[in-house]
Coordinates of N, CA and C and ligand atoms in Angstrom, one line a residue:
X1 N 3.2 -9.7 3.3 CA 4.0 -9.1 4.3 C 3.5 -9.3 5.7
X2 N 2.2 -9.3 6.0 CA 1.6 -9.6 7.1 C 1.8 -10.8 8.1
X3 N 1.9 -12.3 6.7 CA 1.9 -13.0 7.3 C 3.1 -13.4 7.5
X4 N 4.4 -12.6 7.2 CA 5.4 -12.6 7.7 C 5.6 -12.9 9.0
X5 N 6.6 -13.6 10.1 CA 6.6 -13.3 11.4 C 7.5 -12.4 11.3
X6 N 8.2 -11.7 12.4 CA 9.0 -10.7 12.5 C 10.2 -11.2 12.9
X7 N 11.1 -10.1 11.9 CA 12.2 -10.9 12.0 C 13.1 -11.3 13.0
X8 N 13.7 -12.3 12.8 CA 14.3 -12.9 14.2 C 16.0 -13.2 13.6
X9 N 17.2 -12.8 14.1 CA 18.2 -12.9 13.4 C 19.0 -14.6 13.5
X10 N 19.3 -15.0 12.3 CA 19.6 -16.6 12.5 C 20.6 -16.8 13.5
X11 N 20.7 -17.4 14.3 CA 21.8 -18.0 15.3 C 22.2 -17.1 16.4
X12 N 20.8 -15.9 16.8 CA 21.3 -15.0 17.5 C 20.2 -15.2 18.6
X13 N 20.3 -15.2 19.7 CA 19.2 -15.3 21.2 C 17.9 -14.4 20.5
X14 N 16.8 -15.0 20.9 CA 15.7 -14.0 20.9 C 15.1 -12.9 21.4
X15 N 14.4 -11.6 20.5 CA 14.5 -10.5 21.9 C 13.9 -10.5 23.1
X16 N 13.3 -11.6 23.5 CA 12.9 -11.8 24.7 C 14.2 -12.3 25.9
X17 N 14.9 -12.8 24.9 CA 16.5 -13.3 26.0 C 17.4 -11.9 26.0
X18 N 17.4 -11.4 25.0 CA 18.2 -10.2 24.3 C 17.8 -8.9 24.6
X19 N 18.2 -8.4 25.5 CA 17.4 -6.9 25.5 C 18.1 -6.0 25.2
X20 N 19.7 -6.0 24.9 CA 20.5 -5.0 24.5 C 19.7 -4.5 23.6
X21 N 20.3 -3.0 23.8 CA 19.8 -1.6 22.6 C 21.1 -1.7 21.5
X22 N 20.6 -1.5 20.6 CA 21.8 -0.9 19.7 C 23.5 -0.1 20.2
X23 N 22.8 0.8 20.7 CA 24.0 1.0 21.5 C 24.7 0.2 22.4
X24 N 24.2 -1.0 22.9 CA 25.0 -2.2 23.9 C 25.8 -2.8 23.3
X25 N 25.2 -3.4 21.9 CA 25.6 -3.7 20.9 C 26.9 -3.7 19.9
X26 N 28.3 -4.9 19.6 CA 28.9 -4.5 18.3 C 28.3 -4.1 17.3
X27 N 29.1 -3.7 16.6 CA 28.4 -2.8 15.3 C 28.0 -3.8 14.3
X28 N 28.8 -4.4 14.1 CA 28.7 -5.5 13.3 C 27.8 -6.5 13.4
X29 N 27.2 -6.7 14.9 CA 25.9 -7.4 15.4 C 25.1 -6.6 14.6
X30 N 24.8 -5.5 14.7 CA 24.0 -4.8 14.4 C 23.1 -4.8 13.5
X31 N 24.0 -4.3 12.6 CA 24.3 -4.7 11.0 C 23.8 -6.0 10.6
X32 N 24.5 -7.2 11.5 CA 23.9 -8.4 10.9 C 22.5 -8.0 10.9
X33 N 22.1 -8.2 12.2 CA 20.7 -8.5 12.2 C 20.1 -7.2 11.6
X34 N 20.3 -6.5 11.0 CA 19.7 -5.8 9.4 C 19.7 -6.4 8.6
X35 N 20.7 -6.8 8.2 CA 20.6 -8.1 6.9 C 19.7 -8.9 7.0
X36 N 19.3 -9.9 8.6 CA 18.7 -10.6 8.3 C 17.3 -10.2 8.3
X37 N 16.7 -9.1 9.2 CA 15.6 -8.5 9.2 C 15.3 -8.4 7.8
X38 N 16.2 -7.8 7.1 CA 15.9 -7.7 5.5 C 15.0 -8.8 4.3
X39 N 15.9 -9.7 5.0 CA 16.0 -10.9 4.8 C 14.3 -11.7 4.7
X40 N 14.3 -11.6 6.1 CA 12.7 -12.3 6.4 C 11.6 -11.2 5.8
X41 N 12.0 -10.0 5.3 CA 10.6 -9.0 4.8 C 10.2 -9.3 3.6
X42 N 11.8 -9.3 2.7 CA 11.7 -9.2 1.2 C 11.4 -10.2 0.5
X43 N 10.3 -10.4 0.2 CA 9.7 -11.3 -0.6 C 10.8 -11.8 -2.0
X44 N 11.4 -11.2 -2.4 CA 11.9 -11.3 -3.5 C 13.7 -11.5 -3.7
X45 N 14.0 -11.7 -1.7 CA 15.2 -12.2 -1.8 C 15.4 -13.6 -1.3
X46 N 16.0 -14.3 -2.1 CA 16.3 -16.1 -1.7 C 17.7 -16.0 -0.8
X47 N 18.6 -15.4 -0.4 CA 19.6 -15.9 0.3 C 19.9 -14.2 1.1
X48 N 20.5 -14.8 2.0 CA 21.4 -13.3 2.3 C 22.3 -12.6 1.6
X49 N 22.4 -13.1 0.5 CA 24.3 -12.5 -0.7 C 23.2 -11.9 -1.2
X50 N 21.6 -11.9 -1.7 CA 20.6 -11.1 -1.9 C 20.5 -9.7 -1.4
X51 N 20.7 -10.1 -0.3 CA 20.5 -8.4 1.0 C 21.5 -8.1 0.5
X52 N 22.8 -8.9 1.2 CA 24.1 -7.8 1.0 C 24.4 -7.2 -0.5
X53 N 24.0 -8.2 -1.5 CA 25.2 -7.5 -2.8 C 23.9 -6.2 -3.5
X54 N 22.3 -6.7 -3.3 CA 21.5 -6.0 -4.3 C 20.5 -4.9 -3.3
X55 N 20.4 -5.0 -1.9 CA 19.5 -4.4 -1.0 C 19.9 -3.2 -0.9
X56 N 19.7 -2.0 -1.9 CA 20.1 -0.6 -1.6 C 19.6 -0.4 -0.4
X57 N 18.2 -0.7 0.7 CA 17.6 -0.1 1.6 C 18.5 -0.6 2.8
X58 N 19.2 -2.2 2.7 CA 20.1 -2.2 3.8 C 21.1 -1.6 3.3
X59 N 21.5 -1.5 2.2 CA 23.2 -0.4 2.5 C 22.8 1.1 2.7
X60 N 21.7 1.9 2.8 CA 21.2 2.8 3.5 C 21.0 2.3 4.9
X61 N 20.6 1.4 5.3 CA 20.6 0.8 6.8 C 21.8 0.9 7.3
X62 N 23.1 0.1 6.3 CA 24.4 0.2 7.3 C 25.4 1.9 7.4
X63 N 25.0 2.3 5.9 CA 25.3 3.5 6.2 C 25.5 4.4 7.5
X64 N 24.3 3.9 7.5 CA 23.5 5.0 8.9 C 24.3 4.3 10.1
X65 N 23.9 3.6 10.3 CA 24.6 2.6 11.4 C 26.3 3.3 11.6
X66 N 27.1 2.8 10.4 CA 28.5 3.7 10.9 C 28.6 4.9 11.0
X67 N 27.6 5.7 10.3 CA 27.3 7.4 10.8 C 27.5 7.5 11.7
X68 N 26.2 7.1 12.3 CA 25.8 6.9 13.9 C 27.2 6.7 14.9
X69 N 27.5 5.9 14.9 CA 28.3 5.2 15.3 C 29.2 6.6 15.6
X70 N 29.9 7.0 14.5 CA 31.0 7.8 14.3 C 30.4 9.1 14.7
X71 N 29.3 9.5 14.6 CA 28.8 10.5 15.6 C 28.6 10.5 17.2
X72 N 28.5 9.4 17.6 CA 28.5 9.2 18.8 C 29.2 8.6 19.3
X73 N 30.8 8.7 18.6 CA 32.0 8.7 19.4 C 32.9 9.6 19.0
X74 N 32.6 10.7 19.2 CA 33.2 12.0 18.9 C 33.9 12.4 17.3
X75 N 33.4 11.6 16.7 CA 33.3 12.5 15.7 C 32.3 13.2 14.7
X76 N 31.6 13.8 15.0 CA 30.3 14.6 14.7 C 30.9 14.7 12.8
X77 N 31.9 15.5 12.6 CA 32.1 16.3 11.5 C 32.2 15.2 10.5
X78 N 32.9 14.1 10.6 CA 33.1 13.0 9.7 C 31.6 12.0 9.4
X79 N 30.9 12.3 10.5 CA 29.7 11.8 9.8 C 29.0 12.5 9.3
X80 N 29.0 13.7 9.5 CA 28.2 14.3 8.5 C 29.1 14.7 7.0
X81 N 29.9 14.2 7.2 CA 30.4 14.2 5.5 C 29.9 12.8 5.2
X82 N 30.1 11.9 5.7 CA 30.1 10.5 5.1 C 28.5 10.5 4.4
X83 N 27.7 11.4 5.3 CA 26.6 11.2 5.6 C 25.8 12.1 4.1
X84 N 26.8 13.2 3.6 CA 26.7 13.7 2.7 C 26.7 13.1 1.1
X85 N 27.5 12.5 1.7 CA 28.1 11.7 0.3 C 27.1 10.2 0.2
X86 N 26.3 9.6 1.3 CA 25.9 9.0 1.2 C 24.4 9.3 0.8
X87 N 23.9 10.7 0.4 CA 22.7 11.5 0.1 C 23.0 11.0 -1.3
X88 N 23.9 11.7 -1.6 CA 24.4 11.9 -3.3 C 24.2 10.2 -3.9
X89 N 24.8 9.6 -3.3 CA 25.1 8.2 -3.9 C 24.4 6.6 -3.4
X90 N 23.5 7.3 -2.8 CA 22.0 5.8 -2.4 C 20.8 6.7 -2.4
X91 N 20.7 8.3 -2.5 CA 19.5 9.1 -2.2 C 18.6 9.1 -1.5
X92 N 18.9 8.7 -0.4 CA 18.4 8.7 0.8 C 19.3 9.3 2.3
X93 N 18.4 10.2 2.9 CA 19.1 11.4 3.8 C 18.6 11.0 5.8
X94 N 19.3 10.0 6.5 CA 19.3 9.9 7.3 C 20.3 10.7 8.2
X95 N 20.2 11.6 9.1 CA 20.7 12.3 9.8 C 21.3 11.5 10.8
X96 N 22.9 11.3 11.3 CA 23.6 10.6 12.0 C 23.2 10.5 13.6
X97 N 22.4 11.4 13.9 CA 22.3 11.6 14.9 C 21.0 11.4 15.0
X98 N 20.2 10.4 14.6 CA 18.9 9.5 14.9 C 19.1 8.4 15.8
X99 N 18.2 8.2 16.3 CA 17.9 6.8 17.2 C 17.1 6.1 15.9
X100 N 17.6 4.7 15.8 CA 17.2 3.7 15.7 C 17.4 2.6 16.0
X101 N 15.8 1.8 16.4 CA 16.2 0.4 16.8 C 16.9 -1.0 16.1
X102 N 16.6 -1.8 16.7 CA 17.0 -2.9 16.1 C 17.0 -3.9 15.3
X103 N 17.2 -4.3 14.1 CA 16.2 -5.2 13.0 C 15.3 -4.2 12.3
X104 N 16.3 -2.8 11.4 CA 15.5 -2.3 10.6 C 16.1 -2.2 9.7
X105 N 14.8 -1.9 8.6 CA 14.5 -2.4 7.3 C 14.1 -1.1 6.5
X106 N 14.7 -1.1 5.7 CA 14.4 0.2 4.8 C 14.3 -0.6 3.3
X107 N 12.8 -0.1 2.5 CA 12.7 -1.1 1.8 C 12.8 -0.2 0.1
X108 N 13.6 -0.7 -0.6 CA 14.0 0.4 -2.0 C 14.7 1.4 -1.2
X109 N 14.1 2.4 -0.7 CA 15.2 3.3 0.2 C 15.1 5.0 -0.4
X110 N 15.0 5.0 -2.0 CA 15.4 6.5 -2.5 C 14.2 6.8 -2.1
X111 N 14.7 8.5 -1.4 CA 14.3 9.3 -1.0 C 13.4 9.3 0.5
X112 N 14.0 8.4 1.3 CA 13.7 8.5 2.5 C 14.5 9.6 3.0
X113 N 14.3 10.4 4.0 CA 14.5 11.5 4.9 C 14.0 11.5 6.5
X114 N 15.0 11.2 7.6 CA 14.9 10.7 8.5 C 15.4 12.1 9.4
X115 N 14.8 12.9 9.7 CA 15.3 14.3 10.6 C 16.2 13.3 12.5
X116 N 17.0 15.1 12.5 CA 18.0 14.4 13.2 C 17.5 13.9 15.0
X117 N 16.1 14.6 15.3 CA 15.9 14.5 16.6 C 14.5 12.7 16.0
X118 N 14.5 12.3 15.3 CA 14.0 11.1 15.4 C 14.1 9.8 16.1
X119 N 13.4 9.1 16.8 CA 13.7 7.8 17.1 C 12.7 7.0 16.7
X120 N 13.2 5.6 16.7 CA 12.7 4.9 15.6 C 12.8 3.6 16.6
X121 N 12.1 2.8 17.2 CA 12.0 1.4 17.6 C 12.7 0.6 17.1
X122 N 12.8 -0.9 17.9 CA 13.1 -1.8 17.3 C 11.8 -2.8 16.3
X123 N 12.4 -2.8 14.8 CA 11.6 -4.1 14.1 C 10.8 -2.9 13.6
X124 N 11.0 -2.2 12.8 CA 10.6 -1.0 12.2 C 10.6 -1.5 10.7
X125 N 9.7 -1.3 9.7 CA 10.3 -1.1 8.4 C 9.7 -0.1 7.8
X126 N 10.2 0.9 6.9 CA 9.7 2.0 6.1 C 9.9 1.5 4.7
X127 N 8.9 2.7 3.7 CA 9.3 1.5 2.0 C 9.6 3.5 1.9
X128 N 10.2 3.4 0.2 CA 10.4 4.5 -0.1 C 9.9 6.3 -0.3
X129 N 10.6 7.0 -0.4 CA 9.9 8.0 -0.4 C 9.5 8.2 1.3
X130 N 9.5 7.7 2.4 CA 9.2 8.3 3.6 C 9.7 9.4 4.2
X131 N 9.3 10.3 4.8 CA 9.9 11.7 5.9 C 9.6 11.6 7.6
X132 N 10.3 11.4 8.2 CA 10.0 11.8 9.5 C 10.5 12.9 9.8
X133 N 9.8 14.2 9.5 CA 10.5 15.4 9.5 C 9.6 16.4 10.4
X134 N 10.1 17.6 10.4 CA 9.9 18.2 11.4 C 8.6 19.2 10.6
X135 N 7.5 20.1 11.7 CA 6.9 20.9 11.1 C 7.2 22.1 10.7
X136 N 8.3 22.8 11.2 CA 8.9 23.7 11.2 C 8.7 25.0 12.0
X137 N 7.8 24.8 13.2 CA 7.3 25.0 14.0 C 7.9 24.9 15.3
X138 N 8.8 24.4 15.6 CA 9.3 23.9 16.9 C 10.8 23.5 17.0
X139 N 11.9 24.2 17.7 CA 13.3 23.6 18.0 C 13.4 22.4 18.9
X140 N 14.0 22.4 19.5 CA 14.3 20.4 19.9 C 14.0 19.7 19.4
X141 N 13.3 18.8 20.4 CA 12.7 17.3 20.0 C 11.5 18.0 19.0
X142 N 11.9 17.6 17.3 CA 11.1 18.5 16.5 C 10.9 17.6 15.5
X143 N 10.9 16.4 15.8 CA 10.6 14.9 14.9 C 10.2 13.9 15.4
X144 N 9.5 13.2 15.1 CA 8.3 11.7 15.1 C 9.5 10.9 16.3
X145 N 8.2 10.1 17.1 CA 9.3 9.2 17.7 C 8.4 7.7 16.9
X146 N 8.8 6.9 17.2 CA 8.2 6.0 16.3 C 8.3 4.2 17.2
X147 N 7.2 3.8 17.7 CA 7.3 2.7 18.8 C 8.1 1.5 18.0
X148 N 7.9 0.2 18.5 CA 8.5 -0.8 17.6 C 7.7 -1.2 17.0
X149 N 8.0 -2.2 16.1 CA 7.2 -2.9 15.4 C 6.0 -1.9 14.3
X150 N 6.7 -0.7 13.8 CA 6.0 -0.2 13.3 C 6.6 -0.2 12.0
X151 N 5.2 0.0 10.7 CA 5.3 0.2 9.3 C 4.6 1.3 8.7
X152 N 6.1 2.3 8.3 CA 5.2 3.0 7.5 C 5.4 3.4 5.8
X153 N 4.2 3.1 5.2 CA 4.3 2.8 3.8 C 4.8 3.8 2.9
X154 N 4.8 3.4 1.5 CA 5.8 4.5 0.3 C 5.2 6.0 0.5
X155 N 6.3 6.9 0.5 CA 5.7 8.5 0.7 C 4.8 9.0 1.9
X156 N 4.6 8.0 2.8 CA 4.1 8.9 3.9 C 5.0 9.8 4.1
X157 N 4.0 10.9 4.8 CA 4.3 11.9 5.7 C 4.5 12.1 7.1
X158 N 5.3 11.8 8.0 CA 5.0 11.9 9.4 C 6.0 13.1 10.2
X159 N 4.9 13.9 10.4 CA 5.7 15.8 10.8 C 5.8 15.5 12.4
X160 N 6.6 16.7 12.7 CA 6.3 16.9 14.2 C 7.0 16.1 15.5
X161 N 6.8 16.2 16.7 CA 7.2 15.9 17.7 C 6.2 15.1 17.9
X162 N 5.6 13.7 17.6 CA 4.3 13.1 17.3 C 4.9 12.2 17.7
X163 N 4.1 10.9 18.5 CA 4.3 9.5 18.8 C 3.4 8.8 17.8
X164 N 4.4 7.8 17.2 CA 3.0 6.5 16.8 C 3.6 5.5 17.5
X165 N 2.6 4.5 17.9 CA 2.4 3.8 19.0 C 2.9 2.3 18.2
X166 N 3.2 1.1 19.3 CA 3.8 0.3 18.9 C 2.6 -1.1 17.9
X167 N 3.2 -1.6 16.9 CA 2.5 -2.1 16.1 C 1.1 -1.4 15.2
X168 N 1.9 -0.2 15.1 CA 0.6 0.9 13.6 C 1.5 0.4 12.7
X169 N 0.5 0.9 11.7 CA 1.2 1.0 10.2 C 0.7 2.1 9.9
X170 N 1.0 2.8 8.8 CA 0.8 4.3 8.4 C 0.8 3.8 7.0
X171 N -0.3 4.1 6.1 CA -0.5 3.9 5.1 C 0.3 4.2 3.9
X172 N 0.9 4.3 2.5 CA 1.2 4.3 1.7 C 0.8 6.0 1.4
X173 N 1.0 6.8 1.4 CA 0.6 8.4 0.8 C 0.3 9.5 2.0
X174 N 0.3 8.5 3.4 CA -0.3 9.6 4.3 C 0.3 10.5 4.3
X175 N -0.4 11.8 5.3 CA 0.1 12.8 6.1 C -0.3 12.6 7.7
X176 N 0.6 12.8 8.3 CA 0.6 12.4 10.1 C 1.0 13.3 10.2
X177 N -0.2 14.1 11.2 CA 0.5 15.5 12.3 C 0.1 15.2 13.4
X178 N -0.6 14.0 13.8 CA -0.5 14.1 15.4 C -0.4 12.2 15.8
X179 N -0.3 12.1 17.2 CA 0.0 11.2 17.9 C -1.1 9.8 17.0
X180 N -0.5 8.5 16.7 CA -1.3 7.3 16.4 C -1.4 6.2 17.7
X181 N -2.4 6.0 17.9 CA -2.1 5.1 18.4 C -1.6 3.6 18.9
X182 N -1.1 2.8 19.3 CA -0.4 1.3 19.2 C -1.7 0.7 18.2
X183 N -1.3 -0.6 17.3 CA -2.1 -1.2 16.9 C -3.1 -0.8 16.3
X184 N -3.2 -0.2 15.5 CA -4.0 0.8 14.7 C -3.5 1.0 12.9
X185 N -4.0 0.9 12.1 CA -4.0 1.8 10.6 C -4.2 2.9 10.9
X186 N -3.5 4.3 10.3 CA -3.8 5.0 9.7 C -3.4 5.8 8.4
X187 N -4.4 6.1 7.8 CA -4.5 6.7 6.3 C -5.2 7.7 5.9
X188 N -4.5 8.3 5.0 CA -5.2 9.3 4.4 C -4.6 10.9 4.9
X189 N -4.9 11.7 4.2 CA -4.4 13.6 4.2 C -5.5 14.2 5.1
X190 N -5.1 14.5 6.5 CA -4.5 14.2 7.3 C -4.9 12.5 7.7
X191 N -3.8 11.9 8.4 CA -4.3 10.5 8.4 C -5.2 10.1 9.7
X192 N -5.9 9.0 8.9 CA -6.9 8.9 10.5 C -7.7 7.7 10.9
X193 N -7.6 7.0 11.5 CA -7.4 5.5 12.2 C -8.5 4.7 10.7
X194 N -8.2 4.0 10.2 CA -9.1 3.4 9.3 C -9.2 1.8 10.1
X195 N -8.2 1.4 10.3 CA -8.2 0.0 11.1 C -8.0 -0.3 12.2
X196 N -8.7 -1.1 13.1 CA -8.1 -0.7 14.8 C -7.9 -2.4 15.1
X197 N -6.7 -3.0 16.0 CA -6.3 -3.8 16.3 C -6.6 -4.4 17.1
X198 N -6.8 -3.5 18.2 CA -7.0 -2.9 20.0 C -7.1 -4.0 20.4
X199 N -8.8 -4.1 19.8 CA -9.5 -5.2 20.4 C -9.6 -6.0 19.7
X200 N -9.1 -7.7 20.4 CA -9.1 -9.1 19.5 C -9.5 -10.1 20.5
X201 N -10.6 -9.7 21.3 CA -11.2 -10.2 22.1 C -12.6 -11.5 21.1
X202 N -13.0 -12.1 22.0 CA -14.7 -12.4 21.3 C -15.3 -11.9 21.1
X203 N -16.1 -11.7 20.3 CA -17.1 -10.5 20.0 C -18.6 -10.8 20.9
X204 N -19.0 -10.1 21.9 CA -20.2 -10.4 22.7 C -21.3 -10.1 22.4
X205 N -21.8 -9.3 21.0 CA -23.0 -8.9 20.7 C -23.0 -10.0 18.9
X206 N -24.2 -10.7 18.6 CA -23.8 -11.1 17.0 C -24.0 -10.5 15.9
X207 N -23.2 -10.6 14.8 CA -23.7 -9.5 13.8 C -25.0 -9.1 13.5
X208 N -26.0 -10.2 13.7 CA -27.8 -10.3 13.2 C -28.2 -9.8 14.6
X209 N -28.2 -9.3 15.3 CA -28.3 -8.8 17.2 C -28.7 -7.6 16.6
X210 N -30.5 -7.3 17.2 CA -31.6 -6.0 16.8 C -32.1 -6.0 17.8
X211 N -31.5 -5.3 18.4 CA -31.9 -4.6 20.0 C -34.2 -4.0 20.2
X212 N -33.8 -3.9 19.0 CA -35.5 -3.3 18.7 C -36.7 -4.6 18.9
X213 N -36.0 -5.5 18.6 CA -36.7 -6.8 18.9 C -36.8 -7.8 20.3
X214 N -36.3 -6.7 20.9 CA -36.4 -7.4 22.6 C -37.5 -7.0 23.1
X215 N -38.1 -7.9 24.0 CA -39.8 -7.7 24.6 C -39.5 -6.9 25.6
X216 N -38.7 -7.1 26.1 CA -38.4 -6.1 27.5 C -37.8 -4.9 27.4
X217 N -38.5 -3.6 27.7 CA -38.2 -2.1 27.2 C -36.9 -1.8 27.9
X218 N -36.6 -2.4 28.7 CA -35.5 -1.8 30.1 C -34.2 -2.3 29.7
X219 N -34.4 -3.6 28.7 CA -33.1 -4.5 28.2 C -32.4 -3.6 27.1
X220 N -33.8 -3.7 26.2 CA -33.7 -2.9 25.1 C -33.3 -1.3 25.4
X221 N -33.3 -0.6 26.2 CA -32.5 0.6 26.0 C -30.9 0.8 27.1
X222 N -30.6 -0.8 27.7 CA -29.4 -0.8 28.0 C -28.7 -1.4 26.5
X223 N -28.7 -2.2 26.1 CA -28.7 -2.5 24.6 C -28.3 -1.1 23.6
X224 N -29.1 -0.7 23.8 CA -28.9 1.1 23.0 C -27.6 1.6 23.3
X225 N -27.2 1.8 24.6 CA -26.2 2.7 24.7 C -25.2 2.5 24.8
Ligands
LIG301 C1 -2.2 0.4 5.1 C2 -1.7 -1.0 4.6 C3 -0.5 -1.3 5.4 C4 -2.8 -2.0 5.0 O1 -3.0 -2.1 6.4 P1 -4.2 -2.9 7.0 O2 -4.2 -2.6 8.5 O3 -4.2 -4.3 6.5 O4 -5.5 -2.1 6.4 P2 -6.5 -2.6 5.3 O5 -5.8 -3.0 4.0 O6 -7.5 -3.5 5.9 O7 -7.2 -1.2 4.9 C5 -8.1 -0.5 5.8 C6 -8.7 0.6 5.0 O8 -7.8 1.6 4.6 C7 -7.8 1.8 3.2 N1 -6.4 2.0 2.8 C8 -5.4 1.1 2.8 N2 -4.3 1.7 2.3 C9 -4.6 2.9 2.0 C10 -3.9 4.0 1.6 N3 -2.6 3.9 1.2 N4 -4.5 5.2 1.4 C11 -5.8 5.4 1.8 N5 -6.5 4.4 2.2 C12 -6.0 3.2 2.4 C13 -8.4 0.5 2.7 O9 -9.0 0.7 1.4 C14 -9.4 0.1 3.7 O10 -10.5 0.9 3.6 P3 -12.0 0.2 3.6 O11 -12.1 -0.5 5.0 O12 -12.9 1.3 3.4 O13 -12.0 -0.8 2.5 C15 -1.5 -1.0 3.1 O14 -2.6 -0.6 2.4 C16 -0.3 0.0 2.8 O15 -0.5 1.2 2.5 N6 0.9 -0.6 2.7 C17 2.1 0.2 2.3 C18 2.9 -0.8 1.6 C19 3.9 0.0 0.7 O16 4.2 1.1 0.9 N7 4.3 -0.7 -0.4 C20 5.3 -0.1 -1.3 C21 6.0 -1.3 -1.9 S1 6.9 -0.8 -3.3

């Protein structure tokens, strides 16, 4: 999955030329480039008739997408029926009234749960079992905002009015109650930075580097600190 590049939709400008949001967006643009985003993740699909006829996590993707859509052009009550019915019959519960970005991927899909004040980047992928839900502690903005380029794994937990930052991944079982930040792993109950990205500079000290073995006392205790 890593050495994936990120997906880029076939025959469409790159997001560097492309800056439209979702909302700038036809719908059906949209959409595509879910498919294709799908496309470049899933190891296990050879064509696009792959995504569209067998990818439950993109037809949870487009779902959401016409929800959306239909909630944010005045009809609130029709998406949340569609939205109901689309619980019962892919088992997965995205609230119409989420932000999400562009080129996402939802991967297997049952029982993902996406609360309604959520936003979600562009080039996002989640695997199953995920929640970005609220603590139950707080009205409003009372759900995860979520940067781009983020992954987070089967059954995480991510509560709260919480940022993770752009390019984390959230491990496979976590619990997240507070802010991650960019370029970073985190894992574990509660989760907590295991990998850091940050820095991909040269390394200026070498791994065999024993500060204890410098002749000069004044070197050696800048060295220390
Ligand atoms: C977190 C993950 C993305 C790997 O990210 P990474 O940045 O490459 O991190 P690493 O694999 O180097 O792991 C860093 C540390 O976290 C630990 N770790 C990784 N995943 C973990 C998890 N789910 N829970 C707890 N610890 C975990 C590793 O053991 C490692 O610890 P160590 O340094 O003591 O050996 C991957 O482990 C993961 O959870 N992917 C989710 C994929 C998924 O949900 N698949 C479902 C498909 S059906």
């Amino acid at each position: 999955m890593d050495a994936r590049p990120m997906p880029r939709p076939v025959g469409a400008a790159s997001s560097a030329e492309d800056t439209r949001t979702v909302d700038e967006m036809p719908l059906h643009e949209v959409m595509r480039e879910d498919a294709y985003a799908a496309l470049e993740r899933d190891p296990s699909a050879t064509s696009i008739w792959d995504i569209v006829l067998y990818s439950t996590g993109t037809h949870i993707v487009w779902t959401y997408r016409r929800h959306h859509w239909l909630y944010t052009h005045g009809m609130k009550g029709l998406a949340l029926l569609l939205a109901k019915r689309t619980r019962r019959k892919l088992g997965a519960d995205i609230f119409p009234s989420a932000q999400i970005g562009r080129r996402f991927s939802i991967d297997h899909g049952i029982g993902v749960v996406i609360g309604a004040t959520s936003i979600i980047g562009d080039d996002c992928l989640i695997y199953q079992g995920v929640t970005l839900g609220m603590t139950g502690k707080h009205g409003g903005k009372r759900h995860p905002t979520l940067g781009s380029n983020v992954m987070v794994g089967a059954g995480a937990i991510v509560l709260g009015n919480i940022t993770v930052g752009d390019d984390a991944k959230i491990a496979a079982g976590s619990v997240v109650v507070h802010d991650v930040p960019c370029n970073v792993t985190v894992a574990g109950v509660p989760a907590k930075v295991v990998r850091d990205r940050r820095f991909s500079g040269p390394r200026l000290v070498k791994d065999d580097f024993d500060p204890t073995k410098l002749d000069d006392e004044n070197v050696r205790w800048s060295c220390a600190l």
